[in-house]
Coordinates of N, CA and C in Angstrom, one line a residue:
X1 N 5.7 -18.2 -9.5 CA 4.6 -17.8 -8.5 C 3.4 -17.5 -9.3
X2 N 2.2 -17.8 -8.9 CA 0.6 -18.1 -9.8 C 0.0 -17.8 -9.0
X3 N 0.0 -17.8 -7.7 CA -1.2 -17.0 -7.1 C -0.4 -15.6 -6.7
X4 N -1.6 -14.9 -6.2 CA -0.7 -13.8 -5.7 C -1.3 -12.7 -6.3
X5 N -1.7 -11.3 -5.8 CA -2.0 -10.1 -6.5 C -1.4 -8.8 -5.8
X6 N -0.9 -8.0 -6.9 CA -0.3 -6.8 -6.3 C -0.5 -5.8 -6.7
X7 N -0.3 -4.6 -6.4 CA 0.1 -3.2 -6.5 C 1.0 -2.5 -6.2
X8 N 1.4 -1.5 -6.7 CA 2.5 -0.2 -6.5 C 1.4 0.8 -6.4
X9 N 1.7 1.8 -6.1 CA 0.9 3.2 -5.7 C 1.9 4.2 -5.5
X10 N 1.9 5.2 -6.0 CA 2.3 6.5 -5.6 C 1.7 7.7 -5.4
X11 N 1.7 7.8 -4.5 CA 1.1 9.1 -3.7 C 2.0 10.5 -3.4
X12 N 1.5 11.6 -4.1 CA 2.0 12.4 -3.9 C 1.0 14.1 -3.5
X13 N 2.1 14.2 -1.6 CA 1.5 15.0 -1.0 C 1.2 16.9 -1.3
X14 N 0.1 16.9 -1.0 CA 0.1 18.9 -1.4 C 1.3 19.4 -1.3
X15 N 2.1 19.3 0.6 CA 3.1 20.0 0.8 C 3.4 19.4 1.8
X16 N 4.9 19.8 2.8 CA 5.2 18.9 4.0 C 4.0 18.6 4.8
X17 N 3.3 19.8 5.3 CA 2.3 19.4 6.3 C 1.3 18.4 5.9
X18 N 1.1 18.3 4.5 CA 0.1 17.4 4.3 C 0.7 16.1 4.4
X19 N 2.0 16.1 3.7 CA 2.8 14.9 4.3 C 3.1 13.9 5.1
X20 N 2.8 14.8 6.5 CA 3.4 14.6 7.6 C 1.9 14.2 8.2
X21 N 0.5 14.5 7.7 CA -0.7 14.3 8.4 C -0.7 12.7 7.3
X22 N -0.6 12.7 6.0 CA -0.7 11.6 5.6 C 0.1 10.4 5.9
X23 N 1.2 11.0 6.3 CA 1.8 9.8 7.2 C 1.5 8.6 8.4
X24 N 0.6 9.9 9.0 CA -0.1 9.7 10.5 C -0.9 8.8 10.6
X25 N -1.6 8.7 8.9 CA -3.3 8.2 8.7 C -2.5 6.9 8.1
X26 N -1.6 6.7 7.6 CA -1.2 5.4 6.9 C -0.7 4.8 7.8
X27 N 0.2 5.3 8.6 CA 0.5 4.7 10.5 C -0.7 4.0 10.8
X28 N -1.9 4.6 11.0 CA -2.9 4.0 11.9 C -3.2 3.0 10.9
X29 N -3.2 3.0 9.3 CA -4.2 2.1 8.9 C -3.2 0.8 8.7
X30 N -2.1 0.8 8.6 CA -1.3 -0.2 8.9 C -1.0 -0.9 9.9
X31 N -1.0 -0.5 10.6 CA -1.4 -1.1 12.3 C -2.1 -2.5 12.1
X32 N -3.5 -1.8 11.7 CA -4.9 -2.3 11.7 C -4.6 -3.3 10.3
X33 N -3.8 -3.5 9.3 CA -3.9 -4.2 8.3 C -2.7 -5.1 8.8
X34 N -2.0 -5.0 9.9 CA -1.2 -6.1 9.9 C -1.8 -7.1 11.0
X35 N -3.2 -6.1 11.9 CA -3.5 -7.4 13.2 C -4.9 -8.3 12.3
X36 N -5.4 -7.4 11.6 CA -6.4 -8.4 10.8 C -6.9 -8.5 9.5
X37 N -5.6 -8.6 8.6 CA -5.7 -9.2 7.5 C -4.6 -10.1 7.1
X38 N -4.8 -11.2 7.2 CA -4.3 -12.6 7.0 C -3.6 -12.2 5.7
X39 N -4.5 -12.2 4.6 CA -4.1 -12.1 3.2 C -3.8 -11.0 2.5
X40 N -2.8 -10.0 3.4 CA -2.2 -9.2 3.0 C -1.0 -9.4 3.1
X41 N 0.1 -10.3 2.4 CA 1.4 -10.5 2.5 C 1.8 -9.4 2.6
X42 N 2.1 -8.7 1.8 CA 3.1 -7.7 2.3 C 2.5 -6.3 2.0
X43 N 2.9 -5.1 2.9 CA 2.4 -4.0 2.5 C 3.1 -3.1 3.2
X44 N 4.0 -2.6 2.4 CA 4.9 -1.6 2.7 C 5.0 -0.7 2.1
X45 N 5.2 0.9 2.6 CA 5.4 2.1 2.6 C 6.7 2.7 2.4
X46 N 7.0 3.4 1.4 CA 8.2 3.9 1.2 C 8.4 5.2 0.9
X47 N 8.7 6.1 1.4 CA 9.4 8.2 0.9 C 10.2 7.3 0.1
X48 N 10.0 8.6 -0.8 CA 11.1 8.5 -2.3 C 12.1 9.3 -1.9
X49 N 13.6 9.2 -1.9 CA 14.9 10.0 -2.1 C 14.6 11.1 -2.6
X50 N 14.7 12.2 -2.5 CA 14.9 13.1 -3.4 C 14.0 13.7 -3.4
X51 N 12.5 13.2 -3.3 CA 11.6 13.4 -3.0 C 10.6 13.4 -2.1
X52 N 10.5 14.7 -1.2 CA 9.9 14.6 -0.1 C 8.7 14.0 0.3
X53 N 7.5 15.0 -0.9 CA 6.0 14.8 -0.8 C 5.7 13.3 -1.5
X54 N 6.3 12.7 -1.7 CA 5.9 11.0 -2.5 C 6.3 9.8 -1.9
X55 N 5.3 9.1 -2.0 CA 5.4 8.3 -0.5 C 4.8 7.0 -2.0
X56 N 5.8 5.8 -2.0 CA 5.3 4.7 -2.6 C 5.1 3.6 -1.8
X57 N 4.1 2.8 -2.1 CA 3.1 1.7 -1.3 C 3.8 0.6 -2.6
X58 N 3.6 -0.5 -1.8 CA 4.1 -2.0 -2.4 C 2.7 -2.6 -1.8
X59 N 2.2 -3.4 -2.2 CA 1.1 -4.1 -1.5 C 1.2 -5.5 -2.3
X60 N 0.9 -6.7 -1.5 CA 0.9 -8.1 -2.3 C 0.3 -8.9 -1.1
X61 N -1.0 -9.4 -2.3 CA -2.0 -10.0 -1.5 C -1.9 -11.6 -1.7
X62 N -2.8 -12.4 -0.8 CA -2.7 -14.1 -1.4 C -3.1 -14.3 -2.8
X63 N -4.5 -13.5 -2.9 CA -5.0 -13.4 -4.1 C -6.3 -12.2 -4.4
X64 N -6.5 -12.2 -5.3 CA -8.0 -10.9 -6.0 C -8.4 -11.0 -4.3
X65 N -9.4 -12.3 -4.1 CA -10.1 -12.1 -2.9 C -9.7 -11.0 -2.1
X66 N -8.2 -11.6 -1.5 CA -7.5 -11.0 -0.1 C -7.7 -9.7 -0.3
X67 N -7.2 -8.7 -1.8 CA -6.8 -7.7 -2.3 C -8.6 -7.3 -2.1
X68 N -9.8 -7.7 -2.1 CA -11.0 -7.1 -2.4 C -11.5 -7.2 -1.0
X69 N -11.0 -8.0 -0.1 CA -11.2 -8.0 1.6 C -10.5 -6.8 2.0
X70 N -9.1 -6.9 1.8 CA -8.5 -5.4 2.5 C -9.6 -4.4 2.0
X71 N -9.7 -4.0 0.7 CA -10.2 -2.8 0.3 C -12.1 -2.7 0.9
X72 N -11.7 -3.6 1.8 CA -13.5 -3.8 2.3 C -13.4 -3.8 3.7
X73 N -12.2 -3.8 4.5 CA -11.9 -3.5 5.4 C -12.2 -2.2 6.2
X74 N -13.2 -1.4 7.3 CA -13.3 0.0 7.9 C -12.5 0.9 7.8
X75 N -10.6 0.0 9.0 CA -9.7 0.9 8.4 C -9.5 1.2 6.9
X76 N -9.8 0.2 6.2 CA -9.3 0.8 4.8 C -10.0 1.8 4.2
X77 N -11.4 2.1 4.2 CA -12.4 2.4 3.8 C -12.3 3.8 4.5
X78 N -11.7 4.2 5.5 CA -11.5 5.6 6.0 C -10.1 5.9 5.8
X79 N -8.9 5.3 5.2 CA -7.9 5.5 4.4 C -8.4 6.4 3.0
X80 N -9.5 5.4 2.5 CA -9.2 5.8 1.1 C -9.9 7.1 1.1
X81 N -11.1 7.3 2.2 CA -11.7 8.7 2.7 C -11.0 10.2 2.7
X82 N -10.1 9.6 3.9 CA -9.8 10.5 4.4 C -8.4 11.2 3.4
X83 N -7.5 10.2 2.8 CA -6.6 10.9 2.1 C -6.4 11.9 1.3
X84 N -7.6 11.9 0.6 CA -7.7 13.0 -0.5 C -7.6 14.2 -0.1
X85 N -7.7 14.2 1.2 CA -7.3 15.7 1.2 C -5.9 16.1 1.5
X86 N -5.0 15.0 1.3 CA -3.3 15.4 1.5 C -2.8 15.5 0.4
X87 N -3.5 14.9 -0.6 CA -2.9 14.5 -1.5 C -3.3 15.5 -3.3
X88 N -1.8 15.2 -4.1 CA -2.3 16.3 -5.5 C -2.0 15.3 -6.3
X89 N -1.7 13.7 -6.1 CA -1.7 13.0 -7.1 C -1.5 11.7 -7.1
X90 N -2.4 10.5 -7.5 CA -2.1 9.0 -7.2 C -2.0 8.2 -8.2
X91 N -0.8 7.4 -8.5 CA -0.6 6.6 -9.6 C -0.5 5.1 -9.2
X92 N -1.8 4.1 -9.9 CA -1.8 3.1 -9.4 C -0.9 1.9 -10.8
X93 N -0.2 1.0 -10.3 CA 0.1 -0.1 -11.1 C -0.6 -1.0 -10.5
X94 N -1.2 -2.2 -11.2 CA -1.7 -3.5 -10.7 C -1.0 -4.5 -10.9
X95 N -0.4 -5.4 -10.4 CA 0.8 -6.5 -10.8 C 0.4 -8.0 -11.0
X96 N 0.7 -9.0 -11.7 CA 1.1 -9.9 -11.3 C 1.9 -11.0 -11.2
X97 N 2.6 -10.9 -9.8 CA 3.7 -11.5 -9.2 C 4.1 -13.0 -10.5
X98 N 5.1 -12.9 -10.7 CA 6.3 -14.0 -11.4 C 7.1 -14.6 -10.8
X99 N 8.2 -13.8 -10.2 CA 9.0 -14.8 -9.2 C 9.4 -14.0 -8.1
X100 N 9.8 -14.7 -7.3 CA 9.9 -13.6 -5.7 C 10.7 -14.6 -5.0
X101 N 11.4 -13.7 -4.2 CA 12.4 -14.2 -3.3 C 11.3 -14.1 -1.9
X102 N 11.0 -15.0 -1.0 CA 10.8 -14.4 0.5 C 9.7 -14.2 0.5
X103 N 8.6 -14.7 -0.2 CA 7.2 -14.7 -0.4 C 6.7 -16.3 -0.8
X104 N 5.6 -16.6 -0.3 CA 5.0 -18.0 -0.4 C 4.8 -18.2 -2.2
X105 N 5.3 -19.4 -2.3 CA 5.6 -19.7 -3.6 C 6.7 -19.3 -4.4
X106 N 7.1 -18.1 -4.3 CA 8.6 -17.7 -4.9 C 9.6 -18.8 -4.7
X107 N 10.7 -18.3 -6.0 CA 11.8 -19.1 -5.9 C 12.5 -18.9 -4.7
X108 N 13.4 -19.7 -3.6 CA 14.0 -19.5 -3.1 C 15.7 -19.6 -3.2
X109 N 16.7 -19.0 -2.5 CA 18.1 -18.5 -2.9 C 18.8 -20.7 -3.1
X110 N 18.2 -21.4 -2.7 CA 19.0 -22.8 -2.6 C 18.8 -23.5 -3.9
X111 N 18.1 -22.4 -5.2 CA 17.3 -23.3 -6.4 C 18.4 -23.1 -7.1

């Protein structure tokens, strides 16, 4: 896989209630990133086991572009606003994709 750009993120909230509001705000902005952004393959949200306040993001774009469109996006732009105040800590990885099952250009299970 050669095109393609990604991220991991982990986000970690004040306390439940902040939690539970930052949940709210990534609901709406995902909505809005799956009706109009083409070149956001995948972007999925995950709570950690064990861990209540920590919420990990997967993101994988077509390419840089797509990844610098989303981030230029309104909803995005009041994501990245408004979170800070749920939040006591964000760790970003930048990736890029090698091989992949179920994504354009990845290997598929018949190779």
């Amino acid at each position: 896989m050669t095109d393609g750009f990604g991220l991991v993120v982990r986000f970690t909230c004040k306390d439940q209630t902040s939690a539970e509001a930052f949940d709210r705000l990534v609901a709406e902005t995902a909505e809005k990133i799956r009706a109009h952004e083409p070149g956001t393959l995948v972007y999925a949200v995950h709570q950690v086991e064990g861990r209540p306040l920590q919420r990990i993001f997967y993101e994988l774009y077509a390419d840089r572009t797509a990844f610098e469109s989303h981030e230029a996006q309104p909803h995005v732009q009041r994501f990245l606003a408004e979170r800070e105040q749920y939040l006591s800590a964000i760790e970003v990885d930048f990736l890029t994709p090698q091989v992949a099952k179920g994504l354009p250009g990845g290997e598929s299970d018949n190779q």
